């Protein structure tokens, strides 16, 4: 049985059920790296250039870990686009090349090009190309992909019920996840790239910290996709980054929601899209308390907790005074 390594980083949190099911349906065994820890981060920092954003460094740490495992292939897709007329950050396009350039003694890479920006024909060829590493039967590869896609839809449905994508993946893998029942008195909209929010090391476990402070956390995956798109379409120019548009649309949606007391955006230091998207959001949601938290490998836990506590205290006071003392810095 061939073994495929899948790093627990970047689009793992959006597509792992699809990728894993696809390879398993073709008779392979899938091995994932452990959840991000200090060693992962250090290995990533050591093997990636300083200028890179934090999630990319963490991804490299996961690859280093998998290189020590007995695997036959390492799945490092070249993600260009996951929908029409929209793109993913250019760093994703170069990842297989960066990995080959920076990490020695790599197993063979499966560097499937994921590009849905134009038509499905190219994707069809890429799926077949990856599948032929495991079987020569084209019908089996197509069936494997279709069945895997259903698994992904199942996980997304779970994420729509208030689970984070990380929790949904755990549930899908058969690991029970407790429902977080606390005496919620605040509702906070939390924005950021999934690979930052759902990686407990990168986000410093911000979701559970907010929950333990009595906040109900609303994530973009819980919101209606059409509603997000319609809010994002209110901007004078279309944002062509898929995740950036999702953040802006979600922020505008949350800003109009009476149920949401405040919005927190977790950005990554060194992230080009975040620097623009965060600024747009700040200017557009004038009526709602908003906090931008920038994370990197130097982020301190105490500083984060202090800011979260201060933000929650401010939301509570604002609720008591019915928002009368809120003045947006952008008017
Ligand atoms: S969008 Fe930002 S955080 Fe994500 S890979 Fe690109 S630069 Fe890094």
Short mmCIF file of C-alpha atoms and ligand atoms in Angstrom, two decimals:
data_model
loop_
_atom_site.label_atom_id
_atom_site.label_comp_id
_atom_site.label_asym_id
_atom_site.label_seq_id
_atom_site.Cartn_x
_atom_site.Cartn_y
_atom_site.Cartn_z
CA UNK A 1 0.00 0.00 0.00
CA UNK A 2 1.38 3.39 -0.99
CA UNK A 3 1.55 6.06 1.69
CA UNK A 4 0.77 9.71 1.04
CA UNK A 5 1.78 12.47 3.44
CA UNK A 6 -0.50 15.49 3.76
CA UNK A 7 0.90 18.47 5.72
CA UNK A 8 -1.45 19.86 8.35
CA UNK A 9 -1.27 23.43 7.15
CA UNK A 10 -2.70 26.01 4.72
CA UNK A 11 -5.66 24.57 2.81
CA UNK A 12 -5.64 21.41 4.94
CA UNK A 13 -8.41 23.06 6.96
CA UNK A 14 -10.56 23.60 3.88
CA UNK A 15 -9.92 20.49 1.80
CA UNK A 16 -8.45 17.67 3.89
CA UNK A 17 -11.60 15.47 3.77
CA UNK A 18 -11.54 15.66 -0.03
CA UNK A 19 -7.83 14.98 -0.36
CA UNK A 20 -7.72 12.19 2.18
CA UNK A 21 -10.81 10.43 0.83
CA UNK A 22 -9.51 10.65 -2.72
CA UNK A 23 -6.24 8.91 -1.88
CA UNK A 24 -7.87 6.39 0.47
CA UNK A 25 -10.49 5.54 -2.17
CA UNK A 26 -7.60 4.72 -4.48
CA UNK A 27 -6.15 2.30 -1.95
CA UNK A 28 -3.49 4.55 -0.44
CA UNK A 29 -2.78 5.19 3.22
CA UNK A 30 -2.77 8.83 4.28
CA UNK A 31 -0.41 10.14 6.93
CA UNK A 32 -0.79 13.65 8.31
CA UNK A 33 1.62 15.67 10.38
CA UNK A 34 0.77 16.33 14.04
CA UNK A 35 -1.05 19.53 15.06
CA UNK A 36 1.30 22.51 14.99
CA UNK A 37 3.61 22.70 18.00
CA UNK A 38 6.75 24.62 18.93
CA UNK A 39 8.98 22.19 17.04
CA UNK A 40 6.87 22.55 13.89
CA UNK A 41 7.20 26.31 14.09
CA UNK A 42 10.95 26.19 14.70
CA UNK A 43 11.53 23.80 11.82
CA UNK A 44 9.46 26.01 9.55
CA UNK A 45 11.37 29.12 10.56
CA UNK A 46 14.68 27.32 9.98
CA UNK A 47 13.75 26.12 6.54
CA UNK A 48 11.89 29.13 5.09
CA UNK A 49 13.06 32.65 4.24
CA UNK A 50 12.45 35.30 6.92
CA UNK A 51 10.23 37.43 4.69
CA UNK A 52 7.61 34.75 4.31
CA UNK A 53 4.32 34.95 6.19
CA UNK A 54 3.83 32.85 9.32
CA UNK A 55 1.40 30.23 7.88
CA UNK A 56 3.86 29.39 5.10
CA UNK A 57 6.65 28.91 7.63
CA UNK A 58 4.39 26.64 9.67
CA UNK A 59 3.54 24.67 6.52
CA UNK A 60 7.23 24.09 5.92
CA UNK A 61 7.54 22.82 9.48
CA UNK A 62 4.84 20.25 8.76
CA UNK A 63 6.63 19.17 5.59
CA UNK A 64 9.87 18.69 7.51
CA UNK A 65 8.01 16.49 9.97
CA UNK A 66 6.47 14.37 7.21
CA UNK A 67 9.86 13.94 5.54
CA UNK A 68 10.87 11.83 8.54
CA UNK A 69 7.89 9.51 8.03
CA UNK A 70 8.02 6.45 5.76
CA UNK A 71 5.93 7.96 2.96
CA UNK A 72 5.99 7.31 -0.78
CA UNK A 73 4.56 10.67 -1.82
CA UNK A 74 4.10 14.10 -0.31
CA UNK A 75 0.95 15.93 -1.40
CA UNK A 76 1.83 19.59 -1.96
CA UNK A 77 -0.74 21.00 -4.39
CA UNK A 78 -0.11 24.11 -6.44
CA UNK A 79 -3.31 26.00 -5.66
CA UNK A 80 -4.11 28.74 -8.13
CA UNK A 81 -7.85 29.13 -7.91
CA UNK A 82 -10.77 27.32 -6.29
CA UNK A 83 -13.55 29.14 -8.17
CA UNK A 84 -14.18 31.08 -11.37
CA UNK A 85 -12.56 34.51 -11.83
CA UNK A 86 -10.98 34.40 -8.38
CA UNK A 87 -7.55 33.48 -7.15
CA UNK A 88 -5.68 32.33 -4.10
CA UNK A 89 -2.66 34.21 -2.80
CA UNK A 90 0.27 33.83 -5.25
CA UNK A 91 2.39 32.18 -2.56
CA UNK A 92 0.24 29.06 -2.95
CA UNK A 93 1.19 28.84 -6.63
CA UNK A 94 4.87 28.69 -5.82
CA UNK A 95 4.78 26.34 -2.87
CA UNK A 96 5.94 23.14 -4.65
CA UNK A 97 8.88 25.09 -6.14
CA UNK A 98 9.74 26.68 -2.80
CA UNK A 99 9.57 23.30 -1.09
CA UNK A 100 11.91 21.74 -3.66
CA UNK A 101 14.29 24.67 -3.37
CA UNK A 102 14.40 24.79 0.44
CA UNK A 103 14.01 21.21 1.70
CA UNK A 104 16.48 18.44 0.96
CA UNK A 105 15.74 14.69 0.75
CA UNK A 106 12.12 15.13 -0.23
CA UNK A 107 9.95 12.18 -1.20
CA UNK A 108 8.34 12.56 -4.65
CA UNK A 109 5.82 15.42 -4.60
CA UNK A 110 2.28 15.17 -5.88
CA UNK A 111 2.05 18.79 -6.99
CA UNK A 112 -1.44 18.74 -8.48
CA UNK A 113 -2.37 22.07 -10.03
CA UNK A 114 -5.69 23.20 -8.61
CA UNK A 115 -7.06 25.85 -10.91
CA UNK A 116 -10.80 26.33 -11.35
CA UNK A 117 -10.47 29.88 -12.66
CA UNK A 118 -11.45 29.01 -16.24
CA UNK A 119 -12.93 25.59 -16.91
CA UNK A 120 -12.97 22.12 -15.40
CA UNK A 121 -11.05 20.39 -18.20
CA UNK A 122 -7.63 21.12 -16.81
CA UNK A 123 -8.73 20.02 -13.34
CA UNK A 124 -10.05 16.80 -14.79
CA UNK A 125 -6.61 16.09 -16.28
CA UNK A 126 -4.86 16.97 -13.03
CA UNK A 127 -7.09 14.65 -11.00
CA UNK A 128 -6.43 11.84 -13.46
CA UNK A 129 -2.71 12.55 -13.36
CA UNK A 130 -2.64 12.27 -9.56
CA UNK A 131 -4.90 9.21 -9.57
CA UNK A 132 -2.75 7.34 -12.10
CA UNK A 133 -0.01 7.12 -9.50
CA UNK A 134 -2.26 4.60 -7.75
CA UNK A 135 -4.36 2.95 -10.44
CA UNK A 136 -4.58 2.86 -14.22
CA UNK A 137 -8.39 2.65 -14.19
CA UNK A 138 -9.79 6.03 -15.16
CA UNK A 139 -13.31 5.19 -14.00
CA UNK A 140 -11.96 4.28 -10.56
CA UNK A 141 -10.16 7.61 -10.29
CA UNK A 142 -13.31 9.52 -11.27
CA UNK A 143 -15.42 7.56 -8.78
CA UNK A 144 -12.83 8.12 -6.06
CA UNK A 145 -12.92 11.86 -6.62
CA UNK A 146 -16.72 12.08 -6.69
CA UNK A 147 -17.04 10.08 -3.48
CA UNK A 148 -14.34 12.24 -1.87
CA UNK A 149 -16.17 15.40 -2.87
CA UNK A 150 -19.27 14.20 -1.00
CA UNK A 151 -17.15 13.77 2.13
CA UNK A 152 -16.03 17.38 1.80
CA UNK A 153 -19.64 18.56 1.49
CA UNK A 154 -20.50 16.62 4.65
CA UNK A 155 -17.71 18.40 6.55
CA UNK A 156 -18.79 21.79 5.24
CA UNK A 157 -22.32 21.09 6.43
CA UNK A 158 -20.94 20.43 9.92
CA UNK A 159 -19.05 23.73 9.79
CA UNK A 160 -22.35 25.43 8.98
CA UNK A 161 -23.74 24.15 12.28
CA UNK A 162 -21.34 26.09 14.47
CA UNK A 163 -18.33 23.79 14.44
CA UNK A 164 -15.03 25.18 13.26
CA UNK A 165 -13.56 23.45 10.21
CA UNK A 166 -10.94 21.89 12.50
CA UNK A 167 -13.70 20.49 14.73
CA UNK A 168 -15.67 19.35 11.69
CA UNK A 169 -12.62 17.47 10.41
CA UNK A 170 -12.17 15.82 13.80
CA UNK A 171 -15.83 14.79 13.85
CA UNK A 172 -15.48 13.44 10.34
CA UNK A 173 -12.51 11.40 11.50
CA UNK A 174 -14.62 9.99 14.33
CA UNK A 175 -13.13 12.09 17.13
CA UNK A 176 -15.98 13.41 19.31
CA UNK A 177 -16.04 17.17 19.75
CA UNK A 178 -17.70 18.75 22.79
CA UNK A 179 -20.31 21.39 22.07
CA UNK A 180 -19.16 24.51 23.80
CA UNK A 181 -21.93 25.42 26.19
CA UNK A 182 -21.10 28.50 28.17
CA UNK A 183 -23.16 31.28 29.55
CA UNK A 184 -22.72 33.37 26.42
CA UNK A 185 -23.45 37.01 26.85
CA UNK A 186 -21.51 38.39 23.87
CA UNK A 187 -21.32 37.41 20.23
CA UNK A 188 -18.08 38.06 18.39
CA UNK A 189 -17.54 37.70 14.65
CA UNK A 190 -14.11 36.23 14.02
CA UNK A 191 -12.42 36.70 10.66
CA UNK A 192 -9.15 35.44 9.22
CA UNK A 193 -7.76 32.80 6.93
CA UNK A 194 -8.89 29.33 8.00
CA UNK A 195 -5.31 28.13 8.24
CA UNK A 196 -4.63 30.87 10.79
CA UNK A 197 -7.85 30.65 12.80
CA UNK A 198 -8.13 26.86 13.04
CA UNK A 199 -4.47 26.20 13.72
CA UNK A 200 -4.39 26.51 17.50
CA UNK A 201 -0.72 27.42 17.52
CA UNK A 202 -0.94 30.20 14.91
CA UNK A 203 -4.09 31.74 16.38
CA UNK A 204 -3.01 30.98 19.96
CA UNK A 205 -6.27 29.16 20.40
CA UNK A 206 -8.24 32.37 19.99
CA UNK A 207 -11.55 30.61 19.39
CA UNK A 208 -11.50 28.67 22.66
CA UNK A 209 -10.17 31.71 24.52
CA UNK A 210 -13.12 33.80 23.35
CA UNK A 211 -15.53 31.02 24.21
CA UNK A 212 -14.06 30.73 27.69
CA UNK A 213 -14.60 34.47 28.11
CA UNK A 214 -18.30 33.90 27.52
CA UNK A 215 -18.42 34.79 23.83
CA UNK A 216 -20.29 33.01 21.11
CA UNK A 217 -17.93 32.98 18.15
CA UNK A 218 -19.36 33.39 14.65
CA UNK A 219 -17.08 32.29 11.79
CA UNK A 220 -17.34 32.95 8.04
CA UNK A 221 -18.05 29.25 7.37
CA UNK A 222 -21.32 29.58 9.30
CA UNK A 223 -22.64 32.43 7.16
CA UNK A 224 -24.70 32.10 4.03
CA UNK A 225 -22.38 32.10 1.01
CA UNK A 226 -24.76 34.13 -1.15
CA UNK A 227 -25.14 36.74 1.58
CA UNK A 228 -21.35 37.05 1.83
CA UNK A 229 -21.00 37.47 -1.93
CA UNK A 230 -23.78 40.05 -2.13
CA UNK A 231 -22.15 42.17 0.63
CA UNK A 232 -18.72 41.89 -0.99
CA UNK A 233 -20.28 43.00 -4.29
CA UNK A 234 -21.10 46.36 -2.68
CA UNK A 235 -17.45 47.38 -3.02
CA UNK A 236 -16.68 49.55 -6.06
CA UNK A 237 -14.14 47.01 -7.30
CA UNK A 238 -14.38 43.24 -7.07
CA UNK A 239 -11.79 41.62 -4.84
CA UNK A 240 -10.26 38.83 -6.88
CA UNK A 241 -8.78 36.93 -3.94
CA UNK A 242 -11.26 34.26 -2.87
CA UNK A 243 -10.42 34.45 0.83
CA UNK A 244 -10.11 38.25 0.84
CA UNK A 245 -13.57 38.63 -0.69
CA UNK A 246 -14.97 36.17 1.82
CA UNK A 247 -13.49 38.22 4.68
CA UNK A 248 -14.83 41.54 3.41
CA UNK A 249 -18.28 40.08 2.63
CA UNK A 250 -18.42 38.40 6.04
CA UNK A 251 -17.34 41.60 7.80
CA UNK A 252 -20.04 43.65 6.06
CA UNK A 253 -22.62 41.00 6.88
CA UNK A 254 -21.54 40.89 10.52
CA UNK A 255 -21.51 44.67 10.71
CA UNK A 256 -25.20 44.75 9.80
CA UNK A 257 -26.15 41.94 12.15
CA UNK A 258 -27.80 43.11 15.37
CA UNK A 259 -26.70 39.89 17.06
CA UNK A 260 -22.99 40.48 16.66
CA UNK A 261 -21.42 42.78 19.22
CA UNK A 262 -17.96 43.17 17.70
CA UNK A 263 -15.61 41.87 15.05
CA UNK A 264 -12.05 40.59 15.40
CA UNK A 265 -9.81 40.06 12.40
CA UNK A 266 -6.79 37.80 12.82
CA UNK A 267 -4.18 38.83 10.24
CA UNK A 268 -0.73 37.41 9.62
CA UNK A 269 2.36 39.54 9.73
CA UNK A 270 3.92 39.71 6.29
CA UNK A 271 0.65 38.91 4.51
CA UNK A 272 0.04 41.14 1.49
CA UNK A 273 -3.70 40.41 1.08
CA UNK A 274 -4.35 40.88 4.82
CA UNK A 275 -2.74 44.32 4.80
CA UNK A 276 -5.27 45.49 2.21
CA UNK A 277 -8.33 43.51 3.28
CA UNK A 278 -7.92 44.48 6.93
CA UNK A 279 -7.79 48.15 5.99
CA UNK A 280 -10.89 47.90 3.77
CA UNK A 281 -12.83 46.20 6.55
CA UNK A 282 -11.79 48.80 9.10
CA UNK A 283 -13.04 51.60 6.88
CA UNK A 284 -16.30 49.91 5.90
CA UNK A 285 -17.68 48.76 9.24
CA UNK A 286 -17.83 52.10 10.94
CA UNK A 287 -20.67 51.23 13.31
CA UNK A 288 -19.27 48.08 14.88
CA UNK A 289 -16.37 47.67 17.32
CA UNK A 290 -13.47 46.13 15.46
CA UNK A 291 -10.08 44.82 16.49
CA UNK A 292 -7.23 43.74 14.25
CA UNK A 293 -4.85 41.18 15.74
CA UNK A 294 -1.66 40.51 13.80
CA UNK A 295 0.08 37.24 14.58
CA UNK A 296 3.49 35.83 13.81
CA UNK A 297 6.08 33.63 15.48
CA UNK A 298 6.83 36.37 18.01
CA UNK A 299 3.27 36.87 19.22
CA UNK A 300 3.01 36.63 22.99
CA UNK A 301 0.18 34.82 24.67
CA UNK A 302 -0.16 37.34 27.50
CA UNK A 303 -0.51 40.24 25.07
CA UNK A 304 -3.23 38.43 23.15
CA UNK A 305 -5.20 37.56 26.28
CA UNK A 306 -5.01 41.16 27.51
CA UNK A 307 -6.32 42.50 24.22
CA UNK A 308 -9.16 39.97 24.10
CA UNK A 309 -10.18 40.74 27.67
CA UNK A 310 -10.09 44.48 27.01
CA UNK A 311 -12.14 44.05 23.84
CA UNK A 312 -14.76 41.93 25.62
CA UNK A 313 -14.96 44.42 28.52
CA UNK A 314 -15.51 47.21 26.04
CA UNK A 315 -18.27 45.23 24.29
CA UNK A 316 -20.00 44.58 27.61
CA UNK A 317 -19.93 48.27 28.57
CA UNK A 318 -21.12 49.23 25.14
CA UNK A 319 -24.02 46.83 25.39
CA UNK A 320 -25.03 48.28 28.78
CA UNK A 321 -24.94 51.80 27.34
CA UNK A 322 -26.63 50.67 24.14
CA UNK A 323 -23.69 51.69 21.94
CA UNK A 324 -24.03 55.35 22.80
CA UNK A 325 -20.32 55.89 23.39
CA UNK A 326 -18.90 54.20 20.31
CA UNK A 327 -16.97 56.44 17.94
CA UNK A 328 -15.40 54.83 14.92
CA UNK A 329 -11.91 56.09 14.05
CA UNK A 330 -13.15 56.33 10.47
CA UNK A 331 -16.23 58.44 11.19
S1 LIG B 1 -2.78 35.08 1.98
FE1 LIG B 1 -1.29 35.97 3.40
S2 LIG B 1 -1.14 34.49 5.07
FE2 LIG B 1 -2.02 33.42 3.31
S3 LIG B 1 -0.29 32.53 2.24
FE3 LIG B 1 -0.70 34.50 1.28
S4 LIG B 1 0.67 35.94 2.31
FE4 LIG B 1 0.53 34.08 3.60
#
